[in-house]
Backbone as CSV, one residue per row, in Angstrom:
resi,resn,N_x,N_y,N_z,CA_x,CA_y,CA_z,C_x,C_y,C_z
1,MET,-21.968,36.321,-77.477,-22.717,35.381,-78.119,-23.219,36.130,-79.614
2,PRO,-23.409,35.044,-80.443,-23.742,35.241,-81.863,-25.011,36.223,-81.956
3,LYS,-25.296,37.007,-82.802,-26.369,37.827,-83.037,-27.774,36.871,-83.511
4,GLU,-28.759,37.057,-83.262,-29.743,36.159,-83.810,-31.113,37.023,-84.058
5,TRP,-31.161,38.422,-83.952,-32.216,39.167,-84.206,-33.459,38.832,-83.898
6,ILE,-34.210,39.038,-82.895,-35.663,38.904,-82.546,-36.410,40.048,-83.237
7,VAL,-37.521,39.585,-83.876,-38.156,40.868,-84.446,-39.899,40.982,-84.387
8,SER,-40.146,41.814,-84.331,-41.684,42.076,-84.188,-42.197,43.466,-85.093
9,GLU,-42.231,43.236,-86.078,-42.485,44.040,-87.114,-41.067,44.961,-87.430
10,PRO,-41.489,46.499,-87.009,-40.179,47.067,-87.120,-39.350,47.237,-86.059
11,PHE,-39.703,46.519,-85.197,-38.665,46.606,-83.986,-38.076,45.413,-83.710
12,GLN,-36.442,45.325,-83.508,-35.680,43.946,-83.348,-34.652,44.354,-82.383
13,ILE,-34.413,43.379,-81.547,-33.053,43.220,-80.673,-32.079,42.136,-81.225
14,ASP,-30.903,42.307,-80.765,-29.737,41.351,-81.390,-29.711,40.143,-80.794
15,ARG,-30.660,39.873,-79.906,-30.205,38.433,-79.220,-31.262,38.221,-78.242
16,SER,-31.642,36.922,-77.732,-32.690,36.657,-76.887,-32.161,36.240,-75.589
17,GLU,-30.921,36.204,-75.185,-30.152,36.115,-73.748,-29.036,37.118,-73.766
18,TYR,-28.850,37.693,-72.654,-27.905,38.664,-72.247,-27.335,38.224,-70.772
19,ALA,-25.982,38.817,-70.790,-25.475,38.831,-69.478,-25.650,40.222,-68.782
20,ILE,-25.309,39.961,-67.555,-25.409,41.099,-66.513,-24.597,42.104,-67.024
21,GLY,-24.790,43.394,-67.113,-23.807,44.418,-67.708,-23.710,44.350,-69.345
22,GLU,-24.303,43.694,-69.908,-24.493,43.893,-71.449,-25.513,44.446,-72.060
23,LYS,-24.745,45.229,-72.992,-25.778,46.274,-73.683,-26.533,45.531,-74.665
24,ILE,-28.149,45.896,-74.462,-28.979,45.471,-75.223,-29.492,46.349,-76.600
25,PHE,-29.124,45.942,-77.537,-29.417,46.877,-79.014,-30.584,46.581,-79.527
26,MET,-31.554,47.706,-79.759,-32.819,47.614,-80.384,-32.460,48.601,-81.684
27,VAL,-32.907,48.001,-82.692,-33.085,48.657,-84.194,-34.684,48.869,-84.562
28,VAL,-34.679,50.047,-84.832,-36.419,50.300,-85.232,-36.234,50.624,-86.852
29,GLU,-36.675,49.881,-87.538,-36.596,50.180,-89.161,-38.020,50.083,-89.347
30,GLY,-38.538,51.182,-90.545,-39.797,50.649,-91.083,-41.241,51.262,-90.286
31,LEU,-41.036,52.031,-89.301,-42.203,52.740,-88.799,-43.211,53.470,-89.587
32,GLU,-44.505,53.233,-89.657,-45.299,54.031,-90.498,-45.444,55.564,-90.025
33,PHE,-45.539,56.229,-91.120,-45.715,57.755,-90.490,-46.895,58.103,-89.278
34,ASP,-47.869,57.170,-89.284,-48.701,57.321,-88.329,-48.741,56.445,-87.104
35,GLU,-47.765,55.884,-87.078,-47.290,55.177,-85.801,-46.841,55.889,-84.269
36,LYS,-47.379,55.606,-83.581,-47.058,56.723,-82.360,-47.395,55.893,-81.026
37,GLY,-46.394,55.886,-80.300,-46.522,54.854,-78.935,-45.405,55.030,-77.982
38,GLN,-45.061,53.796,-77.431,-43.762,53.996,-76.293,-43.578,52.600,-76.200
39,ILE,-42.343,52.332,-76.005,-41.662,50.822,-75.745,-41.382,50.751,-74.226
40,ASP,-42.224,49.986,-73.510,-41.867,49.868,-72.212,-40.875,48.493,-72.025
41,ILE,-39.779,48.821,-71.409,-38.837,47.842,-71.249,-39.332,47.351,-69.621
42,MET,-39.722,46.039,-69.723,-40.283,45.383,-68.512,-39.844,44.065,-68.028
43,ARG,-39.488,44.031,-66.590,-38.942,42.882,-66.070,-40.078,41.968,-65.332
44,SER,-40.417,40.662,-65.733,-41.269,39.845,-65.166,-40.945,39.606,-63.682
45,LEU,-42.002,40.040,-62.776,-41.790,39.583,-61.230,-42.401,38.181,-60.980
46,ASN,-43.590,38.031,-61.756,-44.392,36.644,-61.660,-45.399,36.718,-62.917
47,ALA,-46.345,35.833,-62.932,-46.893,35.739,-64.095,-48.146,36.826,-64.076
48,THR,-48.231,37.785,-63.124,-49.498,38.927,-63.412,-48.647,40.159,-62.979
49,HIS,-47.492,40.418,-62.836,-46.835,41.447,-62.348,-45.641,41.689,-62.852
50,HIS,-45.274,42.875,-63.069,-43.900,43.417,-64.052,-43.641,44.800,-63.520
51,LYS,-42.013,44.849,-63.368,-41.506,45.998,-63.311,-40.982,46.917,-64.636
52,VAL,-41.415,48.091,-64.424,-40.702,48.913,-65.691,-39.485,49.388,-65.359
53,TRP,-38.759,49.277,-66.323,-37.179,49.658,-66.220,-37.348,51.059,-67.078
54,ASP,-37.818,51.105,-68.151,-37.633,52.434,-68.693,-38.834,52.395,-69.841
55,SER,-39.062,53.720,-70.365,-40.237,53.744,-71.531,-39.597,54.512,-72.440
56,ILE,-39.714,54.171,-73.882,-38.964,55.175,-74.879,-40.290,55.435,-75.866
57,PRO,-40.116,56.695,-75.914,-41.640,57.121,-76.678,-41.026,57.025,-78.227
58,PHE,-42.119,56.756,-79.302,-41.600,56.611,-80.459,-42.756,57.419,-81.253
59,ASP,-42.573,57.963,-82.583,-43.288,58.789,-83.160,-42.991,58.688,-84.853
60,GLY,-43.605,58.261,-85.410,-43.147,57.826,-87.019,-43.345,59.264,-87.902
61,ALA,-44.005,60.234,-87.313,-44.280,61.322,-87.936,-42.885,61.999,-87.679
62,GLN,-42.126,61.831,-86.870,-40.823,62.441,-86.460,-39.608,61.738,-86.982
63,LYS,-39.803,60.272,-86.533,-38.520,59.295,-87.013,-39.179,58.075,-87.600
64,LEU,-38.882,57.803,-88.812,-39.526,56.518,-89.336,-38.403,55.167,-88.718
65,GLU,-36.834,55.371,-88.460,-36.096,54.692,-87.959,-35.021,55.374,-87.019
66,PHE,-34.848,54.487,-85.951,-33.910,55.048,-84.829,-33.448,53.858,-84.297
67,ASN,-32.284,53.717,-83.578,-31.348,52.781,-82.778,-31.339,53.165,-81.346
68,PHE,-31.361,52.345,-80.681,-31.130,52.763,-79.234,-30.490,51.342,-78.437
69,TYR,-30.084,51.847,-77.019,-29.591,50.262,-76.134,-29.842,51.102,-74.818
70,PHE,-29.727,50.055,-74.251,-29.925,50.170,-72.605,-28.982,48.936,-72.016
71,GLU,-28.453,49.231,-70.918,-27.524,48.132,-70.195,-28.185,47.493,-69.243
72,SER,-27.970,46.314,-69.230,-28.737,45.616,-67.942,-27.669,45.502,-66.867
73,GLN,-27.903,46.821,-66.011,-27.066,46.993,-64.783,-27.783,47.368,-63.551
74,ILE,-27.125,47.303,-62.361,-27.626,47.586,-61.071,-27.908,49.311,-61.122
75,SER,-28.919,49.689,-60.620,-29.022,51.000,-60.701,-30.230,51.549,-59.615
76,LYS,-29.766,52.382,-58.648,-30.481,52.825,-57.364,-31.588,53.502,-58.086
77,ILE,-31.442,54.268,-59.050,-32.387,55.019,-59.522,-33.332,54.418,-60.332
78,GLU,-33.178,53.510,-61.031,-33.886,52.377,-61.516,-34.881,51.581,-60.634
79,VAL,-34.465,51.514,-59.275,-35.016,50.569,-58.263,-34.582,49.215,-58.753
80,PHE,-33.538,48.771,-59.445,-33.079,47.541,-59.691,-31.667,47.473,-59.069
81,CYS,-31.996,46.893,-57.667,-30.736,47.378,-56.534,-29.919,46.153,-56.403
82,SER,-30.046,44.979,-57.224,-29.124,43.823,-56.846,-29.235,42.873,-58.260
83,VAL,-28.575,42.026,-58.357,-28.420,40.966,-59.552,-29.772,40.412,-59.539
84,ASP,-30.376,40.013,-58.432,-31.601,39.160,-58.232,-32.859,40.182,-58.818
85,ASP,-32.616,41.252,-58.890,-33.561,42.459,-59.752,-33.616,42.456,-60.915
86,ILE,-32.188,41.887,-61.585,-31.991,41.963,-63.144,-32.030,40.740,-63.752
87,ILE,-31.508,39.542,-63.173,-31.891,38.026,-63.905,-33.252,37.707,-63.727
88,GLY,-33.445,37.188,-65.145,-34.757,36.671,-65.267,-35.387,37.021,-66.556
89,LYS,-36.720,36.975,-66.719,-37.360,37.270,-67.895,-37.791,38.688,-68.086
90,TRP,-37.502,39.474,-69.190,-38.082,40.613,-69.787,-38.712,40.539,-70.866
91,SER,-39.382,41.866,-70.940,-40.258,42.063,-72.334,-40.317,43.284,-72.860
92,LEU,-40.312,43.702,-74.194,-40.114,44.877,-74.806,-41.746,44.955,-75.091
93,VAL,-42.553,45.638,-74.537,-43.869,45.879,-74.828,-44.321,47.372,-75.675
94,PHE,-44.977,47.079,-76.885,-45.032,48.253,-77.811,-46.529,48.875,-77.359
95,ARG,-46.639,49.798,-76.870,-47.704,50.695,-76.336,-48.301,51.497,-77.625
96,GLY,-49.395,51.295,-77.667,-49.960,51.987,-78.965,-49.978,51.518,-80.132
97,THR,-49.487,49.945,-80.354,-49.517,49.260,-81.454,-50.196,48.040,-81.273
98,ASN,-50.399,47.092,-82.100,-50.871,45.804,-82.242,-49.488,44.995,-82.320
99,TYR,-48.446,45.444,-82.280,-46.995,44.294,-82.443,-46.965,43.458,-81.341
100,PRO,-46.700,42.289,-81.475,-46.417,41.527,-80.239,-45.066,41.681,-79.661
101,ASN,-44.999,41.645,-78.227,-44.202,41.838,-77.486,-42.730,40.936,-77.822
102,ILE,-41.623,41.437,-77.480,-40.272,40.579,-77.611,-39.780,40.358,-76.184
103,ASP,-39.675,39.241,-76.114,-39.289,38.514,-74.823,-37.725,38.406,-74.918
104,PHE,-37.016,38.409,-73.911,-35.605,38.316,-73.630,-35.311,37.714,-72.343
105,GLU,-34.141,37.294,-71.818,-33.666,36.738,-70.456,-32.344,37.528,-70.471
106,ILE,-32.145,37.729,-69.132,-30.842,38.245,-68.525,-30.419,37.212,-67.448
107,ASP,-29.350,36.487,-67.773,-29.057,35.288,-67.000,-27.814,35.593,-66.054
108,LYS,-27.534,34.716,-65.312,-26.383,34.759,-64.307,-24.954,35.406,-64.921
109,ARG,-24.814,35.253,-65.877,-23.354,35.602,-66.344,-23.131,36.880,-66.240
110,VAL,-21.925,37.500,-66.162,-21.622,38.485,-65.931,-20.343,39.116,-66.938
111,VAL,-20.790,40.554,-67.353,-19.685,41.258,-68.341,-18.606,41.552,-67.239
112,PRO,-17.087,41.113,-67.400,-16.121,41.766,-66.984,-16.270,43.153,-66.808
113,GLY,-15.683,43.824,-65.394,-16.174,45.128,-65.033,-17.243,45.243,-64.585
114,SER,-18.191,44.829,-64.799,-19.799,45.331,-64.310,-19.744,45.252,-62.828
115,ASN,-20.509,46.118,-62.377,-20.841,46.378,-61.026,-21.714,45.379,-60.504
116,ILE,-21.822,44.538,-59.564,-22.642,43.473,-59.239,-22.874,43.677,-57.683
117,LYS,-22.262,44.640,-57.016,-22.542,44.880,-55.448,-24.073,45.639,-55.601
118,PRO,-24.887,45.324,-54.503,-26.138,45.813,-54.393,-25.985,47.430,-53.969
119,VAL,-27.145,48.268,-54.721,-26.721,49.724,-54.511,-28.044,50.326,-53.443
120,CYS,-29.018,49.377,-53.002,-30.051,49.934,-52.053,-30.072,49.072,-50.900
């Protein structure tokens, strides 16, 4: 799918929808020196509950720019045991800042070669 860059000030991801097994790229550019916090990658369970996939710390005093990616895949370690745990609405939450969340979705499409067998 084409890139569409979803932006929340210095944070941006390359699209709003992903397939299972697809890499989700994030670019961080223009952090202020005194900005410090963490990015929580969260899967919405319902209107009030979320499951945290991972947390990535950031500190502008150490790096003003960086890139990273994570892969939407089944993981026993992360307790995302089946495709049902992955498909749906996700958010990047920027703790320690006033930046709005970036929302995205992982749909039912599967990248060829991706493991879709339950692991838990």
